[in-house]
Short mmCIF file of C-alpha atoms in Angstrom, two decimals:
data_model
loop_
_atom_site.label_atom_id
_atom_site.label_comp_id
_atom_site.label_asym_id
_atom_site.label_seq_id
_atom_site.Cartn_x
_atom_site.Cartn_y
_atom_site.Cartn_z
CA GLN G 1 69.48 73.29 118.62
CA LYS G 2 65.84 72.54 117.88
CA GLU G 3 65.47 68.96 116.70
CA VAL G 4 62.89 66.82 114.98
CA GLU G 5 63.40 63.09 115.22
CA GLN G 6 62.02 60.38 112.99
CA ASN G 7 62.81 56.70 112.56
CA SER G 8 64.49 56.40 109.18
CA GLY G 9 62.88 53.04 108.41
CA PRO G 10 62.15 51.51 106.05
CA LEU G 11 58.71 50.83 107.42
CA SER G 12 57.20 48.01 105.43
CA VAL G 13 53.45 47.33 105.47
CA PRO G 14 51.22 45.18 103.27
CA GLU G 15 48.76 46.80 100.92
CA GLY G 16 45.53 47.68 102.70
CA ALA G 17 47.12 47.91 106.14
CA ILE G 18 47.51 50.96 108.37
CA ALA G 19 50.91 52.64 108.30
CA SER G 20 51.90 54.54 111.43
CA LEU G 21 54.64 57.16 111.20
CA ASN G 22 55.99 58.87 114.29
CA CYS G 23 57.86 62.06 115.04
CA THR G 24 59.14 63.76 118.20
CA TYR G 25 60.33 67.32 118.56
CA SER G 26 62.46 69.12 121.10
CA ASP G 27 61.01 72.64 121.18
CA ARG G 28 58.17 72.62 123.69
CA GLY G 29 56.98 75.98 122.38
CA SER G 30 56.29 74.68 118.87
CA GLN G 31 52.74 75.29 117.68
CA SER G 32 52.53 74.13 114.07
CA PHE G 33 53.32 70.72 112.66
CA PHE G 34 53.37 69.43 109.13
CA TRP G 35 53.66 66.15 107.28
CA TYR G 36 55.17 66.11 103.81
CA ARG G 37 55.53 63.24 101.37
CA GLN G 38 58.58 63.09 99.14
CA TYR G 39 59.01 60.70 96.25
CA SER G 40 62.54 59.91 95.13
CA GLY G 41 63.99 62.75 93.08
CA LYS G 42 60.99 64.99 93.72
CA SER G 43 60.34 67.86 96.09
CA PRO G 44 58.16 67.50 99.20
CA GLU G 45 54.39 67.63 98.90
CA LEU G 46 52.28 68.84 101.81
CA ILE G 47 49.94 66.16 103.12
CA MET G 48 48.61 67.64 106.32
CA PHE G 49 49.18 70.24 108.98
CA ILE G 50 47.99 70.19 112.57
CA TYR G 51 47.99 72.89 115.22
CA SER G 52 45.81 71.54 118.03
CA ASN G 53 46.12 68.54 120.31
CA GLY G 54 44.16 65.53 119.17
CA ASP G 55 43.39 64.04 115.79
CA LYS G 56 42.87 65.61 112.40
CA GLU G 57 41.55 63.49 109.56
CA ASP G 58 41.76 64.07 105.83
CA GLY G 59 40.71 61.15 103.68
CA ARG G 60 42.96 58.19 104.39
CA PHE G 61 45.32 60.32 106.46
CA THR G 62 45.05 61.13 110.16
CA ALA G 63 47.50 63.36 111.97
CA GLN G 64 47.74 63.08 115.73
CA LEU G 65 49.34 65.66 118.02
CA ASN G 66 50.25 65.40 121.67
CA LYS G 67 52.01 68.56 122.77
CA ALA G 68 52.54 67.32 126.34
CA SER G 69 54.56 64.40 125.00
CA GLN G 70 56.02 66.47 122.13
CA TYR G 71 54.88 63.84 119.72
CA VAL G 72 53.14 63.97 116.36
CA SER G 73 52.14 61.03 114.19
CA LEU G 74 50.64 60.26 110.82
CA LEU G 75 48.37 57.30 110.16
CA ILE G 76 47.73 56.14 106.63
CA ARG G 77 44.73 53.85 106.31
CA ASP G 78 44.25 51.38 103.47
CA SER G 79 47.88 51.83 102.41
CA GLN G 80 48.53 51.64 98.69
CA PRO G 81 51.76 50.90 96.81
CA SER G 82 51.59 54.49 95.55
CA ASP G 83 52.00 55.63 99.16
CA SER G 84 55.55 54.27 99.10
CA ALA G 85 57.69 57.34 99.68
CA THR G 86 59.65 59.17 102.34
CA TYR G 87 57.49 61.01 104.85
CA LEU G 88 58.95 64.13 106.39
CA CYS G 89 57.79 65.60 109.65
CA ALA G 90 58.32 69.34 109.97
CA VAL G 91 57.91 71.73 112.86
CA LEU G 92 57.53 75.46 112.50
CA ASP G 93 60.13 77.54 114.32
CA THR G 94 57.91 80.34 115.55
CA GLY G 95 60.81 82.73 115.85
CA ARG G 96 62.20 82.35 112.35
CA ARG G 97 58.93 81.24 110.75
CA ALA G 98 60.97 78.52 109.08
CA LEU G 99 60.42 74.77 109.09
CA THR G 100 62.76 72.31 110.76
CA PHE G 101 62.55 68.92 109.10
CA GLY G 102 63.11 65.47 110.48
CA SER G 103 65.28 63.10 108.50
CA GLY G 104 62.22 61.32 107.15
CA THR G 105 60.78 57.82 107.35
CA ARG G 106 60.84 55.67 104.25
CA LEU G 107 57.56 53.79 103.81
CA GLN G 108 57.28 50.71 101.62
CA VAL G 109 53.81 49.35 100.87
CA GLN G 110 54.03 45.78 99.60
CA PRO G 111 51.44 44.78 96.96
CA GLY O 1 46.46 74.58 95.99
CA ALA O 2 49.28 77.07 95.84
CA VAL O 3 51.72 76.45 93.00
CA VAL O 4 55.43 77.19 93.11
CA SER O 5 57.64 76.82 90.08
CA GLN O 6 61.40 76.60 89.76
CA HIS O 7 63.63 77.07 86.78
CA PRO O 8 65.67 75.33 85.61
CA SER O 9 64.70 71.86 86.77
CA TRP O 10 68.23 70.66 86.25
CA VAL O 11 71.54 72.22 85.29
CA ILE O 12 75.03 70.95 84.62
CA CYS O 13 77.86 73.43 84.73
CA LYS O 14 81.62 73.61 84.85
CA SER O 15 83.48 74.32 88.05
CA GLY O 16 83.96 78.06 88.59
CA THR O 17 80.84 79.21 86.79
CA SER O 18 77.78 80.81 88.37
CA VAL O 19 74.28 79.39 88.21
CA LYS O 20 71.01 81.23 88.82
CA ILE O 21 67.89 79.41 89.98
CA GLU O 22 64.48 81.10 89.91
CA CYS O 23 61.59 80.40 92.23
CA ARG O 24 58.14 81.78 91.45
CA SER O 25 54.83 81.62 93.26
CA LEU O 26 52.33 81.35 90.42
CA ASP O 27 48.94 81.93 91.99
CA PHE O 28 49.62 83.68 95.27
CA GLN O 29 51.82 86.32 96.79
CA ALA O 30 54.65 85.08 98.94
CA THR O 31 56.11 87.53 101.38
CA THR O 32 58.60 84.91 102.45
CA MET O 33 60.45 82.31 100.43
CA PHE O 34 62.87 79.72 101.70
CA TRP O 35 65.79 77.99 100.03
CA TYR O 36 66.73 74.45 100.98
CA ARG O 37 69.44 72.06 99.91
CA GLN O 38 69.11 68.32 99.99
CA PHE O 39 71.93 65.85 99.54
CA PRO O 40 71.15 62.24 98.55
CA LYS O 41 69.34 60.26 101.26
CA GLN O 42 69.38 63.24 103.59
CA SER O 43 66.68 65.60 104.74
CA LEU O 44 66.16 69.17 103.68
CA MET O 45 68.53 71.69 105.17
CA LEU O 46 67.41 75.30 105.29
CA MET O 47 69.93 77.59 103.65
CA ALA O 48 68.26 80.96 103.91
CA THR O 49 65.02 82.83 104.40
CA SER O 50 64.17 85.43 101.82
CA ASN O 51 61.80 88.29 102.51
CA GLU O 52 60.53 90.51 99.73
CA GLY O 53 62.38 93.79 99.62
CA SER O 54 64.93 93.00 102.29
CA LYS O 55 68.16 91.09 102.68
CA ALA O 56 68.01 87.35 103.08
CA THR O 57 68.71 85.71 106.42
CA TYR O 58 71.24 82.93 106.08
CA GLU O 59 71.54 79.88 108.29
CA GLN O 60 74.72 79.27 110.19
CA GLY O 61 77.42 77.81 107.99
CA VAL O 62 75.92 79.03 104.70
CA GLU O 63 78.19 81.46 102.86
CA LYS O 64 76.17 84.50 101.87
CA ASP O 65 78.76 85.59 99.31
CA LYS O 66 78.57 82.23 97.60
CA PHE O 67 74.82 81.78 97.65
CA LEU O 68 73.32 85.10 96.58
CA ILE O 69 69.61 85.47 97.18
CA ASN O 70 67.40 88.17 95.73
CA HIS O 71 63.69 88.53 96.46
CA ALA O 72 62.73 91.34 94.14
CA SER O 73 58.95 90.88 94.14
CA LEU O 74 56.18 89.07 95.97
CA THR O 75 56.29 86.27 93.40
CA LEU O 76 59.98 85.84 92.56
CA SER O 77 63.11 84.88 94.45
CA THR O 78 66.42 83.90 92.89
CA LEU O 79 69.36 81.92 94.21
CA THR O 80 72.70 82.37 92.49
CA VAL O 81 75.43 79.87 93.23
CA THR O 82 78.63 81.77 92.50
CA SER O 83 81.87 80.08 91.47
CA ALA O 84 80.28 76.67 91.78
CA HIS O 85 82.37 73.67 92.76
CA PRO O 86 81.60 69.95 92.66
CA GLU O 87 80.73 69.95 96.36
CA ASP O 88 77.88 72.37 95.56
CA SER O 89 76.20 69.65 93.51
CA SER O 90 72.88 69.05 95.20
CA PHE O 91 69.11 69.28 94.92
CA TYR O 92 68.05 72.87 95.59
CA ILE O 93 64.43 73.41 96.56
CA CYS O 94 62.58 76.62 97.23
CA SER O 95 59.37 77.03 99.12
CA ALA O 96 56.97 79.90 99.54
CA ARG O 97 54.81 80.77 102.48
CA VAL O 98 51.36 82.14 101.92
CA ALA O 99 51.06 85.69 103.17
CA GLY O 100 48.94 85.97 106.29
CA VAL O 101 48.61 83.92 109.44
CA ARG O 102 48.67 80.49 107.87
CA ALA O 103 52.07 78.89 108.06
CA GLU O 104 51.95 76.29 105.32
CA GLN O 105 54.85 76.26 102.93
CA PHE O 106 54.51 75.04 99.38
CA PHE O 107 57.53 73.67 97.62
CA GLY O 108 58.79 74.14 94.11
CA PRO O 109 59.76 71.05 92.11
CA GLY O 110 63.45 71.52 92.84
CA THR O 111 66.56 72.11 90.76
CA ARG O 112 69.21 69.46 90.47
CA LEU O 113 72.62 71.09 90.14
CA THR O 114 75.61 69.09 88.95
CA VAL O 115 78.98 70.81 88.91
CA LEU O 116 81.65 69.07 86.88
#
């Protein structure tokens, strides 16, 4: 059973701070990793994807991947109250070409 | 970005009836579409993978005779919940994968099904 693990939270940070969200995965052969944001009652929205070890930056978001440690993270700089949501880590199952999702981390940004 | 629509956005039905949910990729062709179910405060659970022109592949534990999936074209997949029961009440979300080597999936807005 391929697994994706996330701390359910809530992770509470003050406005303007850096929020750090973490994810580990069990399938060492995984190659593609995704972060989605999901607001309550809404469907997931793709924030970033990362395929290579290291950092990938897009605006206030930075994804970090360490395949040796089977670890992927998402940093949100200058956190805003509008960033308050559940963040889902997803790993692509290369065999099925389907995503396996973690349970999500709920982020709360305090004004 | 790629846009995926779903219809209806919500539906309430009586127990024993069937409900059809449509998923469309509006500005791209999707060779593969996925159907997920999400219960409150839980993550997305993959129900089935739908490939255009072929039978859907169902995940273990998902009844293929209850959840009928049709992927008739590169832009449309449908999920029919047959003989719905209250335990089928959930948030159903489809996603579509862009054809080609990129693996990103784009999600529809979801359909909230309530079975009375």
